[in-house]
PDB file of C-alpha atoms in Angstrom:
ATOM      1  CA  MET A 668     163.752 169.369 -61.941  1.00  0.00           C
ATOM      2  CA  ASP A 669     164.413 171.899 -59.201  1.00  0.00           C
ATOM      3  CA  ALA A 670     167.647 172.769 -57.512  1.00  0.00           C
ATOM      4  CA  ALA A 671     167.235 169.885 -55.055  1.00  0.00           C
ATOM      5  CA  GLY A 672     167.251 167.354 -57.878  1.00  0.00           C
ATOM      6  CA  GLU A 673     163.530 166.476 -57.599  1.00  0.00           C
ATOM      7  CA  PHE A 674     160.617 166.803 -59.990  1.00  0.00           C
ATOM      8  CA  PRO A 675     157.939 169.344 -59.168  1.00  0.00           C
ATOM      9  CA  ALA A 676     154.621 167.918 -58.093  1.00  0.00           C
ATOM     10  CA  ALA A 677     152.983 168.506 -61.483  1.00  0.00           C
ATOM     11  CA  ALA A 678     155.942 168.829 -63.797  1.00  0.00           C
ATOM     12  CA  SER A 679     155.842 168.055 -67.510  1.00  0.00           C
ATOM     13  CA  LEU A 680     158.643 166.074 -69.152  1.00  0.00           C
ATOM     14  CA  ALA A 681     159.235 167.110 -72.747  1.00  0.00           C
ATOM     15  CA  ILE A 682     160.779 164.561 -75.099  1.00  0.00           C
ATOM     16  CA  ARG A 683     162.168 166.230 -78.175  1.00  0.00           C
ATOM     17  CA  PRO A 684     162.923 164.003 -81.112  1.00  0.00           C
ATOM     18  CA  SER A 685     165.976 164.670 -83.240  1.00  0.00           C
ATOM     19  CA  ILE A 686     165.220 166.475 -86.541  1.00  0.00           C
ATOM     20  CA  ARG A 687     167.110 165.572 -89.630  1.00  0.00           C
ATOM     21  CA  LYS A 688     167.773 168.068 -92.397  1.00  0.00           C
ATOM     22  CA  GLY A 689     164.800 168.488 -94.678  1.00  0.00           C
ATOM     23  CA  GLU A 690     162.336 167.211 -92.101  1.00  0.00           C
ATOM     24  CA  THR A 691     159.802 169.208 -90.241  1.00  0.00           C
ATOM     25  CA  SER A 692     159.450 168.918 -86.536  1.00  0.00           C
ATOM     26  CA  SER A 693     156.449 167.211 -85.067  1.00  0.00           C
ATOM     27  CA  PRO A 694     154.684 168.329 -81.951  1.00  0.00           C
ATOM     28  CA  LEU A 695     156.412 167.420 -78.744  1.00  0.00           C
ATOM     29  CA  ARG A 696     155.253 164.311 -76.886  1.00  0.00           C
ATOM     30  CA  VAL A 697     154.571 165.272 -73.339  1.00  0.00           C
ATOM     31  CA  ALA A 698     154.482 162.853 -70.436  1.00  0.00           C
ATOM     32  CA  ARG A 699     152.701 164.104 -67.374  1.00  0.00           C
ATOM     33  CA  LEU A 700     154.169 163.246 -64.004  1.00  0.00           C
ATOM     34  CA  ASP A 701     151.368 163.213 -61.486  1.00  0.00           C
ATOM     35  CA  ALA A 702     151.748 164.386 -57.980  1.00  0.00           C
ATOM     36  CA  GLY A 703     151.840 160.764 -56.807  1.00  0.00           C
ATOM     37  CA  TYR A 704     154.947 159.872 -58.821  1.00  0.00           C
ATOM     38  CA  PRO A 705     157.666 158.655 -56.450  1.00  0.00           C
ATOM     39  CA  ARG A 706     160.440 161.123 -56.249  1.00  0.00           C
ATOM     40  CA  SER A 707     162.997 158.826 -54.594  1.00  0.00           C
ATOM     41  CA  VAL A 708     163.173 155.359 -53.091  1.00  0.00           C
ATOM     42  CA  ALA A 709     165.521 154.626 -50.213  1.00  0.00           C
ATOM     43  CA  ALA A 710     167.442 151.306 -50.339  1.00  0.00           C
ATOM     44  CA  SER A 711     166.289 150.534 -46.819  1.00  0.00           C
ATOM     45  CA  ASP A 712     162.613 151.123 -47.559  1.00  0.00           C
ATOM     46  CA  PRO A 713     160.787 148.112 -46.032  1.00  0.00           C
ATOM     47  CA  SER A 714     158.181 148.275 -48.801  1.00  0.00           C
ATOM     48  CA  ALA A 715     160.875 147.460 -51.401  1.00  0.00           C
ATOM     49  CA  VAL A 716     162.995 144.887 -49.514  1.00  0.00           C
ATOM     50  CA  PRO A 717     161.499 141.661 -48.026  1.00  0.00           C
ATOM     51  CA  ARG A 718     161.705 141.465 -44.268  1.00  0.00           C
ATOM     52  CA  ARG A 719     164.368 139.103 -42.858  1.00  0.00           C
ATOM     53  CA  ASP A 720     162.019 137.476 -40.352  1.00  0.00           C
ATOM     54  CA  SER A 721     159.546 136.653 -43.178  1.00  0.00           C
ATOM     55  CA  LEU A 722     162.250 134.786 -45.111  1.00  0.00           C
ATOM     56  CA  THR A 723     163.291 132.895 -41.997  1.00  0.00           C
ATOM     57  CA  ARG A 724     159.719 131.795 -41.311  1.00  0.00           C
ATOM     58  CA  LEU A 725     159.383 130.667 -44.928  1.00  0.00           C
ATOM     59  CA  ARG A 726     162.553 128.567 -44.714  1.00  0.00           C
ATOM     60  CA  TRP A 727     161.369 126.878 -41.501  1.00  0.00           C
ATOM     61  CA  ALA A 728     157.987 126.144 -43.061  1.00  0.00           C
ATOM     62  CA  LEU A 729     159.642 124.515 -46.075  1.00  0.00           C
ATOM     63  CA  TRP A 730     161.850 122.355 -43.802  1.00  0.00           C
ATOM     64  CA  VAL A 731     158.820 121.235 -41.833  1.00  0.00           C
ATOM     65  CA  VAL A 732     157.034 120.225 -45.057  1.00  0.00           C
ATOM     66  CA  VAL A 733     160.100 118.293 -46.259  1.00  0.00           C
ATOM     67  CA  LEU A 734     160.419 116.436 -42.951  1.00  0.00           C
ATOM     68  CA  LEU A 735     156.731 115.566 -42.923  1.00  0.00           C
ATOM     69  CA  LEU A 736     156.918 114.199 -46.462  1.00  0.00           C
ATOM     70  CA  ALA A 737     159.998 112.145 -45.588  1.00  0.00           C
ATOM     71  CA  THR A 738     158.249 110.717 -42.525  1.00  0.00           C
ATOM     72  CA  VAL A 739     155.178 109.766 -44.545  1.00  0.00           C
ATOM     73  CA  ALA A 740     157.329 108.150 -47.258  1.00  0.00           C
ATOM     74  CA  ALA A 741     159.250 106.101 -44.685  1.00  0.00           C
ATOM     75  CA  ALA A 742     156.038 104.969 -43.016  1.00  0.00           C
ATOM     76  CA  LEU A 743     154.579 103.861 -46.357  1.00  0.00           C
ATOM     77  CA  PHE A 744     157.780 102.021 -47.265  1.00  0.00           C
ATOM     78  CA  PHE A 745     157.851  99.952 -44.080  1.00  0.00           C
ATOM     79  CA  ALA A 746     154.105  99.338 -44.162  1.00  0.00           C
ATOM     80  CA  LEU A 747     153.891  98.216 -47.790  1.00  0.00           C
ATOM     81  CA  ARG A 748     157.194  96.400 -48.365  1.00  0.00           C
ATOM     82  CA  PRO A 749     156.936  92.605 -48.751  1.00  0.00           C
ATOM     83  CA  ALA A 750     157.837  90.547 -45.724  1.00  0.00           C
ATOM     84  CA  HIS A 751     161.234  88.848 -45.963  1.00  0.00           C
ATOM     85  CA  HIS A 752     161.526  85.940 -43.620  1.00  0.00           C
ATOM     86  CA  SER A 753     164.945  85.086 -42.353  1.00  0.00           C
ATOM     87  CA  PRO A 754     165.978  81.607 -43.480  1.00  0.00           C
ATOM     88  CA  THR A 755     166.787  80.742 -39.865  1.00  0.00           C
ATOM     89  CA  SER A 756     163.151  81.284 -38.935  1.00  0.00           C
ATOM     90  CA  ALA A 757     161.481  79.513 -41.854  1.00  0.00           C
ATOM     91  CA  PRO A 758     157.811  78.705 -41.264  1.00  0.00           C
ATOM     92  CA  GLN A 759     156.768  75.101 -40.766  1.00  0.00           C
ATOM     93  CA  SER A 760     153.665  73.210 -41.836  1.00  0.00           C
ATOM     94  CA  ALA A 761     152.282  70.337 -39.816  1.00  0.00           C
ATOM     95  CA  GLY A 762     151.766  66.908 -41.318  1.00  0.00           C
ATOM     96  CA  PRO A 763     152.174  65.469 -44.812  1.00  0.00           C
ATOM     97  CA  ALA A 764     150.445  66.929 -47.846  1.00  0.00           C
ATOM     98  CA  ALA A 765     149.354  63.426 -48.917  1.00  0.00           C
ATOM     99  CA  THR A 766     149.592  59.797 -47.723  1.00  0.00           C
ATOM    100  CA  TRP A 767     149.022  56.450 -49.436  1.00  0.00           C
ATOM    101  CA  ALA A 768     148.371  52.955 -48.212  1.00  0.00           C
ATOM    102  CA  ALA A 769     150.992  50.241 -48.556  1.00  0.00           C
ATOM    103  CA  GLY A 770     151.202  48.907 -52.102  1.00  0.00           C
ATOM    104  CA  ALA A 771     148.875  51.577 -53.527  1.00  0.00           C
ATOM    105  CA  ARG A 772     151.308  53.843 -55.354  1.00  0.00           C
ATOM    106  CA  PRO A 773     154.630  52.557 -56.809  1.00  0.00           C
ATOM    107  CA  ALA A 774     157.416  55.128 -56.729  1.00  0.00           C
ATOM    108  CA  PRO A 775     158.751  55.954 -60.213  1.00  0.00           C
ATOM    109  CA  GLY A 776     162.167  54.467 -60.821  1.00  0.00           C
ATOM    110  CA  PHE A 777     165.262  56.350 -61.965  1.00  0.00           C
ATOM    111  CA  ASN A 778     168.904  55.735 -62.833  1.00  0.00           C
ATOM    112  CA  LEU A 779     171.186  58.650 -62.008  1.00  0.00           C
ATOM    113  CA  LEU A 780     174.690  59.335 -60.651  1.00  0.00           C
ATOM    114  CA  ASP A 781     175.684  60.458 -57.164  1.00  0.00           C
ATOM    115  CA  GLU A 782     178.236  63.109 -56.179  1.00  0.00           C
ATOM    116  CA  ARG A 783     181.121  60.638 -56.641  1.00  0.00           C
ATOM    117  CA  GLY A 784     179.974  59.451 -60.047  1.00  0.00           C
ATOM    118  CA  ASP A 785     178.557  56.170 -58.773  1.00  0.00           C
ATOM    119  CA  PRO A 786     175.206  54.910 -60.102  1.00  0.00           C
ATOM    120  CA  ILE A 787     172.188  55.463 -57.871  1.00  0.00           C
ATOM    121  CA  SER A 788     168.721  54.044 -58.463  1.00  0.00           C
ATOM    122  CA  LEU A 789     165.594  53.429 -56.461  1.00  0.00           C
ATOM    123  CA  VAL A 790     165.907  49.698 -57.080  1.00  0.00           C
ATOM    124  CA  SER A 791     169.396  49.665 -55.544  1.00  0.00           C
ATOM    125  CA  LEU A 792     167.921  51.042 -52.302  1.00  0.00           C
ATOM    126  CA  ARG A 793     165.172  48.424 -52.048  1.00  0.00           C
ATOM    127  CA  GLY A 794     164.904  46.916 -48.562  1.00  0.00           C
ATOM    128  CA  ARG A 795     165.073  50.208 -46.588  1.00  0.00           C
ATOM    129  CA  PRO A 796     162.894  53.328 -46.403  1.00  0.00           C
ATOM    130  CA  VAL A 797     163.963  56.154 -48.696  1.00  0.00           C
ATOM    131  CA  ILE A 798     163.337  59.892 -48.752  1.00  0.00           C
ATOM    132  CA  VAL A 799     163.424  61.272 -52.297  1.00  0.00           C
ATOM    133  CA  THR A 800     163.695  65.045 -52.256  1.00  0.00           C
ATOM    134  CA  PHE A 801     164.432  67.707 -54.868  1.00  0.00           C
ATOM    135  CA  ILE A 802     167.166  70.257 -54.129  1.00  0.00           C
ATOM    136  CA  ASP A 803     169.103  72.981 -55.960  1.00  0.00           C
ATOM    137  CA  PRO A 804     172.856  72.476 -55.247  1.00  0.00           C
ATOM    138  CA  LEU A 805     173.474  76.210 -55.712  1.00  0.00           C
ATOM    139  CA  CYS A 806     170.593  77.313 -53.477  1.00  0.00           C
ATOM    140  CA  ARG A 807     171.647  79.370 -50.480  1.00  0.00           C
ATOM    141  CA  ASP A 808     168.364  80.207 -48.740  1.00  0.00           C
ATOM    142  CA  TYR A 809     165.847  77.473 -47.911  1.00  0.00           C
ATOM    143  CA  CYS A 810     167.567  74.437 -49.460  1.00  0.00           C
ATOM    144  CA  PRO A 811     170.306  74.310 -46.796  1.00  0.00           C
ATOM    145  CA  ILE A 812     167.597  74.491 -44.120  1.00  0.00           C
ATOM    146  CA  GLU A 813     165.687  71.645 -45.744  1.00  0.00           C
ATOM    147  CA  ALA A 814     168.925  69.665 -45.748  1.00  0.00           C
ATOM    148  CA  GLN A 815     169.268  70.266 -42.000  1.00  0.00           C
ATOM    149  CA  ARG A 816     165.699  69.073 -41.444  1.00  0.00           C
ATOM    150  CA  LEU A 817     166.490  65.863 -43.288  1.00  0.00           C
ATOM    151  CA  ASN A 818     169.709  65.480 -41.289  1.00  0.00           C
ATOM    152  CA  ALA A 819     167.562  65.675 -38.145  1.00  0.00           C
ATOM    153  CA  VAL A 820     165.272  62.976 -39.530  1.00  0.00           C
ATOM    154  CA  ALA A 821     168.214  60.617 -40.103  1.00  0.00           C
ATOM    155  CA  ARG A 822     169.619  61.296 -36.613  1.00  0.00           C
ATOM    156  CA  ALA A 823     166.274  60.314 -35.069  1.00  0.00           C
ATOM    157  CA  PHE A 824     166.843  56.663 -36.006  1.00  0.00           C
ATOM    158  CA  PRO A 825     169.430  54.214 -34.690  1.00  0.00           C
ATOM    159  CA  GLN A 826     172.193  52.908 -36.880  1.00  0.00           C
ATOM    160  CA  GLY A 827     170.851  50.267 -39.199  1.00  0.00           C
ATOM    161  CA  SER A 828     167.365  51.801 -39.301  1.00  0.00           C
ATOM    162  CA  LYS A 829     168.197  55.158 -40.844  1.00  0.00           C
ATOM    163  CA  PRO A 830     166.414  56.012 -44.088  1.00  0.00           C
ATOM    164  CA  ALA A 831     168.355  56.674 -47.254  1.00  0.00           C
ATOM    165  CA  ILE A 832     168.116  60.262 -48.508  1.00  0.00           C
ATOM    166  CA  VAL A 833     168.277  60.866 -52.258  1.00  0.00           C
ATOM    167  CA  ALA A 834     168.472  64.523 -53.307  1.00  0.00           C
ATOM    168  CA  VAL A 835     167.582  64.834 -56.992  1.00  0.00           C
ATOM    169  CA  SER A 836     169.107  68.011 -58.405  1.00  0.00           C
ATOM    170  CA  VAL A 837     166.750  70.569 -59.948  1.00  0.00           C
ATOM    171  CA  ASN A 838     169.538  72.778 -61.290  1.00  0.00           C
ATOM    172  CA  VAL A 839     171.258  71.456 -64.404  1.00  0.00           C
ATOM    173  CA  TYR A 840     173.721  74.360 -64.160  1.00  0.00           C
ATOM    174  CA  GLY A 841     174.913  73.384 -60.680  1.00  0.00           C
ATOM    175  CA  ASN A 842     175.610  69.670 -60.962  1.00  0.00           C
ATOM    176  CA  ALA A 843     179.397  69.875 -61.056  1.00  0.00           C
ATOM    177  CA  ARG A 844     180.998  67.507 -58.592  1.00  0.00           C
ATOM    178  CA  ALA A 845     182.754  70.404 -56.858  1.00  0.00           C
ATOM    179  CA  ASN A 846     179.376  72.010 -56.047  1.00  0.00           C
ATOM    180  CA  LEU A 847     177.949  68.782 -54.645  1.00  0.00           C
ATOM    181  CA  LEU A 848     180.980  68.082 -52.460  1.00  0.00           C
ATOM    182  CA  LEU A 849     181.016  71.697 -51.266  1.00  0.00           C
ATOM    183  CA  ASP A 850     177.396  71.352 -50.135  1.00  0.00           C
ATOM    184  CA  GLU A 851     178.267  68.104 -48.406  1.00  0.00           C
ATOM    185  CA  ARG A 852     180.879  69.916 -46.308  1.00  0.00           C
ATOM    186  CA  LYS A 853     179.095  73.232 -45.732  1.00  0.00           C
ATOM    187  CA  TRP A 854     175.682  71.718 -45.013  1.00  0.00           C
ATOM    188  CA  LYS A 855     177.281  68.936 -42.900  1.00  0.00           C
ATOM    189  CA  LEU A 856     175.199  66.337 -44.703  1.00  0.00           C
ATOM    190  CA  THR A 857     174.545  63.024 -43.003  1.00  0.00           C
ATOM    191  CA  PRO A 858     176.206  59.903 -44.527  1.00  0.00           C
ATOM    192  CA  GLU A 859     172.736  58.711 -45.576  1.00  0.00           C
ATOM    193  CA  TRP A 860     172.503  61.640 -48.019  1.00  0.00           C
ATOM    194  CA  ARG A 861     173.360  61.101 -51.689  1.00  0.00           C
ATOM    195  CA  TRP A 862     172.964  63.492 -54.578  1.00  0.00           C
ATOM    196  CA  ALA A 863     171.338  62.297 -57.811  1.00  0.00           C
ATOM    197  CA  VAL A 864     172.320  64.070 -61.028  1.00  0.00           C
ATOM    198  CA  GLY A 865     172.313  63.285 -64.736  1.00  0.00           C
ATOM    199  CA  ARG A 866     171.732  64.675 -68.190  1.00  0.00           C
ATOM    200  CA  PRO A 867     169.112  67.442 -68.360  1.00  0.00           C
ATOM    201  CA  SER A 868     166.688  65.266 -70.321  1.00  0.00           C
ATOM    202  CA  VAL A 869     166.992  62.420 -67.800  1.00  0.00           C
ATOM    203  CA  LEU A 870     166.506  64.769 -64.835  1.00  0.00           C
ATOM    204  CA  ALA A 871     163.506  66.381 -66.518  1.00  0.00           C
ATOM    205  CA  ARG A 872     161.855  62.987 -66.815  1.00  0.00           C
ATOM    206  CA  VAL A 873     162.372  62.317 -63.083  1.00  0.00           C
ATOM    207  CA  TRP A 874     160.932  65.730 -62.200  1.00  0.00           C
ATOM    208  CA  ASP A 875     157.897  64.999 -64.311  1.00  0.00           C
ATOM    209  CA  ASP A 876     157.422  61.517 -62.817  1.00  0.00           C
ATOM    210  CA  TYR A 877     157.372  63.008 -59.321  1.00  0.00           C
ATOM    211  CA  HIS A 878     155.210  66.017 -60.304  1.00  0.00           C
ATOM    212  CA  VAL A 879     157.956  68.506 -59.535  1.00  0.00           C
ATOM    213  CA  GLN A 880     157.782  71.771 -61.472  1.00  0.00           C
ATOM    214  CA  VAL A 881     161.119  73.396 -62.335  1.00  0.00           C
ATOM    215  CA  LEU A 882     161.355  76.891 -63.805  1.00  0.00           C
ATOM    216  CA  ALA A 883     164.770  78.125 -64.915  1.00  0.00           C
ATOM    217  CA  THR A 884     165.347  81.720 -66.018  1.00  0.00           C
ATOM    218  CA  SER A 885     168.636  83.128 -67.292  1.00  0.00           C
ATOM    219  CA  LYS A 886     169.908  86.691 -67.249  1.00  0.00           C
ATOM    220  CA  LYS A 887     173.212  88.206 -68.298  1.00  0.00           C
ATOM    221  CA  ILE A 888     174.716  90.490 -65.660  1.00  0.00           C
ATOM    222  CA  ALA A 889     178.037  92.225 -66.371  1.00  0.00           C
ATOM    223  CA  GLY A 890     178.687  89.705 -69.137  1.00  0.00           C
ATOM    224  CA  VAL A 891     178.010  86.692 -66.892  1.00  0.00           C
ATOM    225  CA  ASN A 892     175.016  84.379 -67.350  1.00  0.00           C
ATOM    226  CA  VAL A 893     173.107  84.093 -64.080  1.00  0.00           C
ATOM    227  CA  HIS A 894     170.535  81.304 -63.729  1.00  0.00           C
ATOM    228  CA  ARG A 895     167.656  81.465 -61.287  1.00  0.00           C
ATOM    229  CA  ILE A 896     165.820  78.259 -60.413  1.00  0.00           C
ATOM    230  CA  GLY A 897     162.309  77.999 -59.055  1.00  0.00           C
ATOM    231  CA  HIS A 898     160.965  74.567 -58.196  1.00  0.00           C
ATOM    232  CA  THR A 899     158.475  72.530 -56.196  1.00  0.00           C
ATOM    233  CA  GLU A 900     160.118  71.658 -52.888  1.00  0.00           C
ATOM    234  CA  ALA A 901     158.827  68.158 -52.282  1.00  0.00           C
ATOM    235  CA  ALA A 902     160.012  65.193 -50.239  1.00  0.00           C
ATOM    236  CA  TYR A 903     158.537  61.718 -50.804  1.00  0.00           C
ATOM    237  CA  VAL A 904     158.681  58.977 -48.182  1.00  0.00           C
ATOM    238  CA  ILE A 905     159.061  55.605 -49.901  1.00  0.00           C
ATOM    239  CA  ASP A 906     158.850  52.290 -48.085  1.00  0.00           C
ATOM    240  CA  ALA A 907     161.269  49.364 -48.329  1.00  0.00           C
ATOM    241  CA  ASN A 908     159.197  47.791 -51.108  1.00  0.00           C
ATOM    242  CA  GLY A 909     159.392  50.864 -53.345  1.00  0.00           C
ATOM    243  CA  PHE A 910     155.927  52.328 -52.746  1.00  0.00           C
ATOM    244  CA  GLU A 911     155.195  55.984 -52.015  1.00  0.00           C
ATOM    245  CA  ARG A 912     153.707  56.409 -48.556  1.00  0.00           C
ATOM    246  CA  ALA A 913     153.756  60.154 -47.851  1.00  0.00           C
ATOM    247  CA  LEU A 914     154.452  63.478 -49.528  1.00  0.00           C
ATOM    248  CA  PHE A 915     155.784  66.492 -47.645  1.00  0.00           C
ATOM    249  CA  LEU A 916     155.869  69.977 -49.141  1.00  0.00           C
ATOM    250  CA  TRP A 917     158.199  72.654 -47.835  1.00  0.00           C
ATOM    251  CA  PRO A 918     158.114  73.999 -45.227  1.00  0.00           C
ATOM    252  CA  TYR A 919     157.704  70.721 -43.325  1.00  0.00           C
ATOM    253  CA  ARG A 920     158.763  69.663 -39.858  1.00  0.00           C
ATOM    254  CA  ALA A 921     161.386  67.003 -39.188  1.00  0.00           C
ATOM    255  CA  GLN A 922     159.241  65.351 -36.496  1.00  0.00           C
ATOM    256  CA  ASP A 923     156.389  64.820 -38.964  1.00  0.00           C
ATOM    257  CA  VAL A 924     158.692  63.032 -41.396  1.00  0.00           C
ATOM    258  CA  VAL A 925     160.027  60.925 -38.538  1.00  0.00           C
ATOM    259  CA  GLN A 926     156.493  60.000 -37.541  1.00  0.00           C
ATOM    260  CA  ALA A 927     155.718  58.866 -41.102  1.00  0.00           C
ATOM    261  CA  LEU A 928     158.911  56.792 -41.230  1.00  0.00           C
ATOM    262  CA  ARG A 929     158.722  54.982 -37.888  1.00  0.00           C
ATOM    263  CA  PRO A 930     156.242  52.261 -38.897  1.00  0.00           C
ATOM    264  CA  LEU A 931     158.148  51.771 -42.151  1.00  0.00           C
ATOM    265  CA  ALA A 932     161.472  51.369 -40.338  1.00  0.00           C
ATOM    266  CA  ARG A 933     159.980  48.704 -38.064  1.00  0.00           C
ATOM    267  CA  ALA A 934     158.569  46.809 -41.034  1.00  0.00           C
ATOM    268  CA  SER A 935     161.795  46.837 -43.053  1.00  0.00           C
TER     269      SER A 935
END
């Protein structure tokens, strides 16, 4: 190293190992410093420090990529998510799913209890048209809308010609009287409407007689058993003599049920 503190262009750096007593020295290891060896590097040398504008461009590029990915993810989410129809705009199907001639198909009988604990049976309603439907008392999406459709059907007829409406429960966990009376108030049910409940085995037999499938699943959430009910949403029109005349599957229109009932109301 010269007086300026730098290595000469072709200097040799000698590395002398320490020699213990009794040992002989070995030849010196010599490292050659070529003329191209860097003598000093300045802290501001642009070759050693990344340029500020390069880092800025890199950050902006990363932000652009992130925003593009977020946009693509949002587009895929809205394009592929299942459609959720608002209950207030439920679709409607035209006409009954099935019809039968007078006297061709007797309606299965049943003996159940209404929301006030009074007996209710199909025989007790003989002499007037009846709508037998299947409703979950704890349902809060389409069942209340179906109830409003049936209310509209009853309002379409003058007093004395209104059909009876029997709502057979499909939820054995929701048949408490308080639930039924709450629905009566909240759904503003017509006076022609009566609930029909009973023991699970008795209800299951009625479901089977009317070809109504009921699927109940239970799940414990935060220590509470939650029951979810899936079922066939069917409404049968039964004439004054106790014969099935039409079957409507949800979503049906009130005017179609009225049309099926008019000739039966005149005949009763």
